[in-house]
Structure formats: C-alpha cells, structure tokens
PDB file of C-alpha atoms in Angstrom:
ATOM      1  CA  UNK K  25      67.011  31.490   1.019  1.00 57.00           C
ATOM      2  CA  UNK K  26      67.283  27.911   1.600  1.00 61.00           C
ATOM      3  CA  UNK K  27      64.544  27.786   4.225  1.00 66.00           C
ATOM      4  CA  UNK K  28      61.961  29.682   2.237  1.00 59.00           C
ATOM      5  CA  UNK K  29      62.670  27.330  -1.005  1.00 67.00           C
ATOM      6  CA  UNK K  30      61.931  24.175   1.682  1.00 59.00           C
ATOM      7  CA  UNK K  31      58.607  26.099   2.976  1.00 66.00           C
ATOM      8  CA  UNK K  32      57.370  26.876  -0.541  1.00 67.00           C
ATOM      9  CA  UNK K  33      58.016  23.467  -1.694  1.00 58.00           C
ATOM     10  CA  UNK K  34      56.456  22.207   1.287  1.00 55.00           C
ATOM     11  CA  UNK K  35      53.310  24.201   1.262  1.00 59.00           C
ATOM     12  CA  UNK K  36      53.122  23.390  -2.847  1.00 58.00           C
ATOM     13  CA  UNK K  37      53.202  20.022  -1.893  1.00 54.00           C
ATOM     14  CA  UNK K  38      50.448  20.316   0.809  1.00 60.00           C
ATOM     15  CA  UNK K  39      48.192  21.904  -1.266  1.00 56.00           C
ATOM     16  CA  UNK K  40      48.697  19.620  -4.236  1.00 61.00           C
ATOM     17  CA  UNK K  41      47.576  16.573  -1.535  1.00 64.00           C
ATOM     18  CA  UNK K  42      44.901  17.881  -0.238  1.00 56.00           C
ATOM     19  CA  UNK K  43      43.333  18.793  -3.400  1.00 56.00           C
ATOM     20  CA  UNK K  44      44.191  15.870  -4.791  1.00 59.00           C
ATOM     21  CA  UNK K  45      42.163  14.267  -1.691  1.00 58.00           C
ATOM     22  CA  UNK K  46      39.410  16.520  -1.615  1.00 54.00           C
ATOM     23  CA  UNK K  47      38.454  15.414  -5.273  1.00 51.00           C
ATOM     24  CA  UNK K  48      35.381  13.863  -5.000  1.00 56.00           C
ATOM     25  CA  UNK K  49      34.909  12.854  -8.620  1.00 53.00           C
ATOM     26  CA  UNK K  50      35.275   9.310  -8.218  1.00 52.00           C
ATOM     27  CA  UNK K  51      31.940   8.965  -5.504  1.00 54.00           C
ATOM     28  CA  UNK K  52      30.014   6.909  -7.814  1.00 57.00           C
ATOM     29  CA  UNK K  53      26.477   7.633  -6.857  1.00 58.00           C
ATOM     30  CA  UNK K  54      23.923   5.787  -8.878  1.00 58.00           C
ATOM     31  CA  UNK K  55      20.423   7.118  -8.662  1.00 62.00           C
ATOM     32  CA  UNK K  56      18.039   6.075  -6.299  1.00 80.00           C
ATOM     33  CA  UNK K  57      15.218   3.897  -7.488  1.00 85.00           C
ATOM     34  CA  UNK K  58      11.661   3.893  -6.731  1.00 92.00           C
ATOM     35  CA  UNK K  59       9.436   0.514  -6.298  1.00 94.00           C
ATOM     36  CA  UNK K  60       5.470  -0.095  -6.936  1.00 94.00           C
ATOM     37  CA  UNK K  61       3.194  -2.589  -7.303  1.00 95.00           C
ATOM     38  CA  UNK K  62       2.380  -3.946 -10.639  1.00 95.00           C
ATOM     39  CA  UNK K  63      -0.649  -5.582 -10.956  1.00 95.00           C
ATOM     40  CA  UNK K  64      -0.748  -8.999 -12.656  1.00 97.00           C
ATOM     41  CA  UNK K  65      -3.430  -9.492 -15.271  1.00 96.00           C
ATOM     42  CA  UNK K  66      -2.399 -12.958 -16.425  1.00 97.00           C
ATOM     43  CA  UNK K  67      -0.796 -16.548 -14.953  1.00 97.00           C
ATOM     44  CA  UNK K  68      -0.287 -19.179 -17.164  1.00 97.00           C
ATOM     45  CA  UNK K  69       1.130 -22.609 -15.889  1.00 96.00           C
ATOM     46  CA  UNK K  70       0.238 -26.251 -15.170  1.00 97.00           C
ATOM     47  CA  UNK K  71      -2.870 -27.344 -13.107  1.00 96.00           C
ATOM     48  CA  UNK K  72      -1.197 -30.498 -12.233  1.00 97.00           C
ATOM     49  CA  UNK K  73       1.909 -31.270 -10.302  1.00 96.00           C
ATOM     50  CA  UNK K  74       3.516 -34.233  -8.457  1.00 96.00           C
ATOM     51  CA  UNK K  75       4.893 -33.692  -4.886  1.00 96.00           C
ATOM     52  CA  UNK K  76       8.151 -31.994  -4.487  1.00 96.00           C
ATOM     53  CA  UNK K  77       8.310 -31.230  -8.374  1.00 96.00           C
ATOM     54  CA  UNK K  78       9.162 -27.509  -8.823  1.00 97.00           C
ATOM     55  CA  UNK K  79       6.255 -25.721 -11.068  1.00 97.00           C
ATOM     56  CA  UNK K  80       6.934 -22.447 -13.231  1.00 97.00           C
ATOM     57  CA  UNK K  81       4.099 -20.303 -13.754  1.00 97.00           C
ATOM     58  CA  UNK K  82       4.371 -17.419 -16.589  1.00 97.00           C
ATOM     59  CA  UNK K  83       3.337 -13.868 -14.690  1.00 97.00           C
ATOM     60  CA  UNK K  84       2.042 -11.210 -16.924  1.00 97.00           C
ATOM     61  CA  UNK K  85       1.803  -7.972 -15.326  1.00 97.00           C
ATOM     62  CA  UNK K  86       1.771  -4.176 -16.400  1.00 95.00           C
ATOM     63  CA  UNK K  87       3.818  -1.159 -15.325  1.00 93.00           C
ATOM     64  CA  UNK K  88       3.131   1.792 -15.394  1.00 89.00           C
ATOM     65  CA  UNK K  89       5.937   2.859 -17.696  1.00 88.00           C
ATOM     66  CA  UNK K  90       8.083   1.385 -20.781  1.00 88.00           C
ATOM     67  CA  UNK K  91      10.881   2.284 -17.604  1.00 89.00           C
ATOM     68  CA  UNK K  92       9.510   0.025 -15.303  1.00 91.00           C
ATOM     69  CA  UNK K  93      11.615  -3.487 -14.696  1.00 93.00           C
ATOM     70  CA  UNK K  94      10.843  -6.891 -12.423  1.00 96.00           C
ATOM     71  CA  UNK K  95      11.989  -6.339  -9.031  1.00 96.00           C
ATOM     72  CA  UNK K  96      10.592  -8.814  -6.827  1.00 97.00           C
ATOM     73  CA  UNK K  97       7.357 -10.999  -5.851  1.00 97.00           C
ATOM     74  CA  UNK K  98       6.384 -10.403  -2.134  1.00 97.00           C
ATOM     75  CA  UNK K  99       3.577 -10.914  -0.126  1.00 97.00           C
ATOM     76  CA  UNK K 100       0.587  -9.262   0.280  1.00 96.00           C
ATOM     77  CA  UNK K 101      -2.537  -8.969   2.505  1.00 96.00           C
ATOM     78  CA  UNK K 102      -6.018  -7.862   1.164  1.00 93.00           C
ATOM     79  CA  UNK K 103      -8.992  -8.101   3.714  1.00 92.00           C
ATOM     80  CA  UNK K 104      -7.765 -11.475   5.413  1.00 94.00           C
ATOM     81  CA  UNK K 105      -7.121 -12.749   2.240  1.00 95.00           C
ATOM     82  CA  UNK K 106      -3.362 -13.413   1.743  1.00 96.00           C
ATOM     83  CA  UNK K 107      -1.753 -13.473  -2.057  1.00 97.00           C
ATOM     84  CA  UNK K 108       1.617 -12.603  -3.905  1.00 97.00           C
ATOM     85  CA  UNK K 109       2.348  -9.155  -5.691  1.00 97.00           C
ATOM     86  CA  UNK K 110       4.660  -7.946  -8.183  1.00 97.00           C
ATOM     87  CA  UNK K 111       6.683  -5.395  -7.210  1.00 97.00           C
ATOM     88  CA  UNK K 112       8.523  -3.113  -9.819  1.00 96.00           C
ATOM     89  CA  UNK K 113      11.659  -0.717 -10.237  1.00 95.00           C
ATOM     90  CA  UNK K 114      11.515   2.866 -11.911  1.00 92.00           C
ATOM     91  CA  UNK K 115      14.302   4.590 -12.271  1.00 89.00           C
ATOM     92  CA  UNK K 116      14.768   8.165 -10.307  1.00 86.00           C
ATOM     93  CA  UNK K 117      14.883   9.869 -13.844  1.00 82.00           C
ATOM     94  CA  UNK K 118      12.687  10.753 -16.220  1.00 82.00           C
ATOM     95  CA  UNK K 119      11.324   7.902 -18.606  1.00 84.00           C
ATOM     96  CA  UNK K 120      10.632   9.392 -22.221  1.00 81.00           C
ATOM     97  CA  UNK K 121       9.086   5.902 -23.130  1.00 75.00           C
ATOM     98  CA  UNK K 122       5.516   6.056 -21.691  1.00 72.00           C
ATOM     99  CA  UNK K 123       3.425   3.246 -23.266  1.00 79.00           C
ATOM    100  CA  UNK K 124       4.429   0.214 -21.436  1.00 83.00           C
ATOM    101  CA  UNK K 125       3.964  -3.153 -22.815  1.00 88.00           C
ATOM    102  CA  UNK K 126       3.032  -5.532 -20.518  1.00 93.00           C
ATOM    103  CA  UNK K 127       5.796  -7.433 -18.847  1.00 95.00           C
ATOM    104  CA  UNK K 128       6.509 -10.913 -17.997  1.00 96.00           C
ATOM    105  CA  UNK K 129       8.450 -13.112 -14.849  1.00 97.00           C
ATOM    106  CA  UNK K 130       8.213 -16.791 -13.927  1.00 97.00           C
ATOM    107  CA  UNK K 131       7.056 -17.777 -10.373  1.00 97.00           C
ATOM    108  CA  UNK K 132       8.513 -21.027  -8.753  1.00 97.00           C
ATOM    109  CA  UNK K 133       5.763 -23.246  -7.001  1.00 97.00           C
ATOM    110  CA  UNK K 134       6.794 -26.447  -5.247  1.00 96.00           C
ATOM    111  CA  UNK K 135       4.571 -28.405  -2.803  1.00 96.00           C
ATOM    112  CA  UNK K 136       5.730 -31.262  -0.272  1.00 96.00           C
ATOM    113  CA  UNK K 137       2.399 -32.274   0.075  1.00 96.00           C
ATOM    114  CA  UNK K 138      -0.374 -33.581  -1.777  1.00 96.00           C
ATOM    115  CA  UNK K 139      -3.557 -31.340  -1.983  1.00 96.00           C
ATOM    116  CA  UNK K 140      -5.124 -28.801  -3.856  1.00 97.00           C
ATOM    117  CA  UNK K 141      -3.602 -24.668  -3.962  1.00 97.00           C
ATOM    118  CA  UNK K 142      -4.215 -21.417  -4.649  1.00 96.00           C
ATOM    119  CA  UNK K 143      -2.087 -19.713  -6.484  1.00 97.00           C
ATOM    120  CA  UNK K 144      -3.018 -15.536  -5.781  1.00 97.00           C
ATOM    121  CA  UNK K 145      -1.609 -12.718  -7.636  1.00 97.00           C
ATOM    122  CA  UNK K 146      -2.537  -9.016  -6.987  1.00 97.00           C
ATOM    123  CA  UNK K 147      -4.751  -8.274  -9.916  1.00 96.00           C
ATOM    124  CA  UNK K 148      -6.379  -4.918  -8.319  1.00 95.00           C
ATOM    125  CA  UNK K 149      -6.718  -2.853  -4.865  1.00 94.00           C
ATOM    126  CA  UNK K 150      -9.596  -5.046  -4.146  1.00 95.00           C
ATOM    127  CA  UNK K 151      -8.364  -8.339  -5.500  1.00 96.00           C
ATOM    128  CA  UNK K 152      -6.150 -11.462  -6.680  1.00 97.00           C
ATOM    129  CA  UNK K 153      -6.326 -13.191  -9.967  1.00 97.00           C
ATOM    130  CA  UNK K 154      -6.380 -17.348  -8.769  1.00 97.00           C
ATOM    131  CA  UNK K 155      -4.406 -20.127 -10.371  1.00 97.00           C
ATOM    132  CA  UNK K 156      -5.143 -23.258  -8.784  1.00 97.00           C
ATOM    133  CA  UNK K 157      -3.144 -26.537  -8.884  1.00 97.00           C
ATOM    134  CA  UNK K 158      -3.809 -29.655  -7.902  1.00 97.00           C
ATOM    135  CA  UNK K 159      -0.587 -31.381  -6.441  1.00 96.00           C
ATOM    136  CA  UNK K 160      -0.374 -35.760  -6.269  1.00 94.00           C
TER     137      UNK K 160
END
C-alpha cells in the first residue's frame, strides 16, 4: 500500500513538472516589423558651416501610413549617383489610421574639411532632393 502511495505521488509530481515546464505562456514574441523607404520631400538646415562643427538638418519625409515610425537613414545608389534614404518601420498588424502626416528626423552633417557638399535625400525612384553646404 505503501509503494503504490510513493508511485502515485511520484507520478503526480512528474506530471505537475512537466506541465509546469511545458507552459509556454511566458515566450514573449513581439511582432515582426516590416521596413520601407520613405521618401523625403523637404530638408531644411544651414548653408554654412565651419570645419568640424556638427550641422543638423530638419528631414521631412512621408509614410505611407499614420503607423509608420523613423527607423533609420542609410545609403542609397540611384544610376551612379549616390544619396541618403529614409527608411521606415510598420508594424506587422493592421494600422486603422491611414492618412499619414508627414513625418520629421534630424540628420547630423559634420565636415573635416573645407569645401562645398551635397547633401542628397531620396525624394523619388528616379531622384534626390539636394541641400548643399558650403563648409570654411
């Protein structure tokens, strides 16, 4: 009587463990995002600069939902032509809040050297919208 008191306990106990560690409720899985290119349709910022001082430019650029958030700026090749791009997060879900404002992030420019730059921004497929500034 003893022994089969010890096995039921036992196997109660087993069972009780390995559901316990077969629970998988506390796998916190946040949903995987999506990124895209935003294109920029405005940069606003100094024209002038002095070596080594850091610049901040204002980028204004559009999503293509109110779900859409800053990411990153990256690099980007059209033709031969080489330029920045805006790249955007959208959340795996659905986004009930279609009409996006347009959306704005500050790019850091610094120069070591004296001369005159380009600023690009991926405006289109085809193109960049140009800031230039002059650096002393």
């Amino acid at each position: 009587m003893k022994s089969f008191r010890l096995k039921s306990v036992l196997v109660v106990l087993f069972l009780s463990i390995a559901f316990v560690s077969c629970n998988n409720d506390d796998d916190e899985t946040t949903p995987a995002s999506t990124t895209k290119t935003a294109l920029v349709t405005e940069i606003k910022g100094p024209a002038t600069g002095k070596v080594n001082d850091e610049l901040s430019y204002d980028v204004t650029y559009v999503v293509d939902n109110a779900c859409g958030e800053f990411d990153k700026i990256s690099e980007v090749t059209i033709g031969e032509v080489k330029g920045l791009q805006v790249i955007a997060k959208y959340p795996s879900g659905v986004c009930t809040q279609q009409v996006p404002d347009p959306k704005k992030t500050v790019y850091k420019f610094k120069s070591s050297v004296k001369g005159t730059f380009e600023i690009k921004f991926k405006k289109s497929e085809t193109e960049f919208l140009t800031q230039k500034v002059v650096i002393e």
